[in-house]
Each structure stands twice: as C-alpha cells, then as structure tokens.
Short mmCIF file of C-alpha atoms in Angstrom, two decimals:
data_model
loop_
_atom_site.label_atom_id
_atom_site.label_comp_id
_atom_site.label_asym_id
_atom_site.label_seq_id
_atom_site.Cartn_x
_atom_site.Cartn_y
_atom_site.Cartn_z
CA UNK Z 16 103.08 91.94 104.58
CA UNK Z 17 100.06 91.46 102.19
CA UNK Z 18 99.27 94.61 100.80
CA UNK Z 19 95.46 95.10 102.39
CA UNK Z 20 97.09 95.26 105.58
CA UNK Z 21 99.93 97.56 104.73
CA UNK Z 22 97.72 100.11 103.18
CA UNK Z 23 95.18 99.88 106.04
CA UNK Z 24 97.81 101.08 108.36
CA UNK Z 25 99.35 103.41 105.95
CA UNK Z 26 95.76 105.33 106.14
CA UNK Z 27 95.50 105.06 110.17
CA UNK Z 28 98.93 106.77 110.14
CA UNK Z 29 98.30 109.84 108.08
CA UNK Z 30 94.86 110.15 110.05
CA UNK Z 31 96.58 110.41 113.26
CA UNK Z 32 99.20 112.90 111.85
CA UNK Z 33 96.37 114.58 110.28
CA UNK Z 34 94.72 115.09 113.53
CA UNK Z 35 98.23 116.27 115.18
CA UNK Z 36 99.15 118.59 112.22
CA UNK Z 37 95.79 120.21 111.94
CA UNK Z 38 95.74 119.08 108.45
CA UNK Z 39 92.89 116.84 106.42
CA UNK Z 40 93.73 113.60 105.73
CA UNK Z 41 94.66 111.54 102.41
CA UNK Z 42 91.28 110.07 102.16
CA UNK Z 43 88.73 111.99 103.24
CA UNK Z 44 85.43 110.69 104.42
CA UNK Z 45 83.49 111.40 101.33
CA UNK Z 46 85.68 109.63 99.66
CA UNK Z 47 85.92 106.27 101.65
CA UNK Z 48 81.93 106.96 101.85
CA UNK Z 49 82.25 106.61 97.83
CA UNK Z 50 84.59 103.26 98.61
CA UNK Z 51 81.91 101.65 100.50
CA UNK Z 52 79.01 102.51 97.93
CA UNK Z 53 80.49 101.26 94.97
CA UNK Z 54 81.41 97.47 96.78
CA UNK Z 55 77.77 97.81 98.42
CA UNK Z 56 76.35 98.02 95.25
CA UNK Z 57 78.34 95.39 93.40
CA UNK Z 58 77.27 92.63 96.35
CA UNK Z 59 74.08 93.89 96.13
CA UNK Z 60 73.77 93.81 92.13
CA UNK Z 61 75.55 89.79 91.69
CA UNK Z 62 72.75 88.90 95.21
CA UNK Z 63 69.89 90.34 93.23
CA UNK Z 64 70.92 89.47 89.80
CA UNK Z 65 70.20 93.30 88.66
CA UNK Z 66 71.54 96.65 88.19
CA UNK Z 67 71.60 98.90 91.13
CA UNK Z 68 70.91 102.92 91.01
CA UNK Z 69 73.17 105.73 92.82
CA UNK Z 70 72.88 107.07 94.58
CA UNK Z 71 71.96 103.89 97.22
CA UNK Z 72 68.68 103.60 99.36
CA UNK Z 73 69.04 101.61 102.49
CA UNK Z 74 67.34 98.36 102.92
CA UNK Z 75 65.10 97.70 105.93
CA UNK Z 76 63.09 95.57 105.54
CA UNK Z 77 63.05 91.72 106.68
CA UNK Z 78 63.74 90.42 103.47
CA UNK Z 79 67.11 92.50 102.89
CA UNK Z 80 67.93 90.92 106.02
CA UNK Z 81 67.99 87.39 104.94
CA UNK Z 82 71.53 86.26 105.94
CA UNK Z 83 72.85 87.20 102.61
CA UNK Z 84 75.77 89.70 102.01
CA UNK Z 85 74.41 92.97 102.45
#
C-alpha cells in the first residue's frame, strides 16, 4: 500500500469516528485549508516564475484559466 493512499484512508476513518463520537477530528478543516494553500501557491509561484503573497487571492480571470495548473 503506497503511503498516499494509506494515509488518505487513515483521515476518512477518524472523520467518520469523529462524527460518531461527537469528537473533532485529527485534521481539522483549517488546517487541510492551510494544506491546500501552501501547494496552491507553490504551482502557482514555479507557473508564474514569482513569489506569491498569503494570504491567496483567487484568480478569475480568463488568463488564470489558460489550461495551466491552477
């Protein structure tokens, strides 16, 4: 088992038991919200060849939107 997919299910199980046992989870949502900022910003930085700011600003228009990762 390669180890993305073990702890991807590790993390689905303690959700559900979190729900069950009224409790909050290992990793909350702020904290996978964090996850997904950080790699955003690193795909973004190497596409545009420049340092990117935090806290993140969506991109909307047609040229974010150009086929290229995120």
């Amino acid at each position: 088992v390669d180890a993305m997919t073990w702890y991807f299910k590790q993390q689905l199980e303690d959700f559900a038991d979190a729900i069950v046992n009224d409790r909050p989870p290992m990793v909350t949502a702020q904290e996978g919200r964090k996850t997904v900022e950080l790699f955003t910003a690193i795909y973004r930085s190497q596409r545009d060849g420049k340092p990117i700011k935090f806290p993140l600003k969506p991109e909307y228009d047609k040229e974010d939107m150009d086929g290229r990762i995120l």
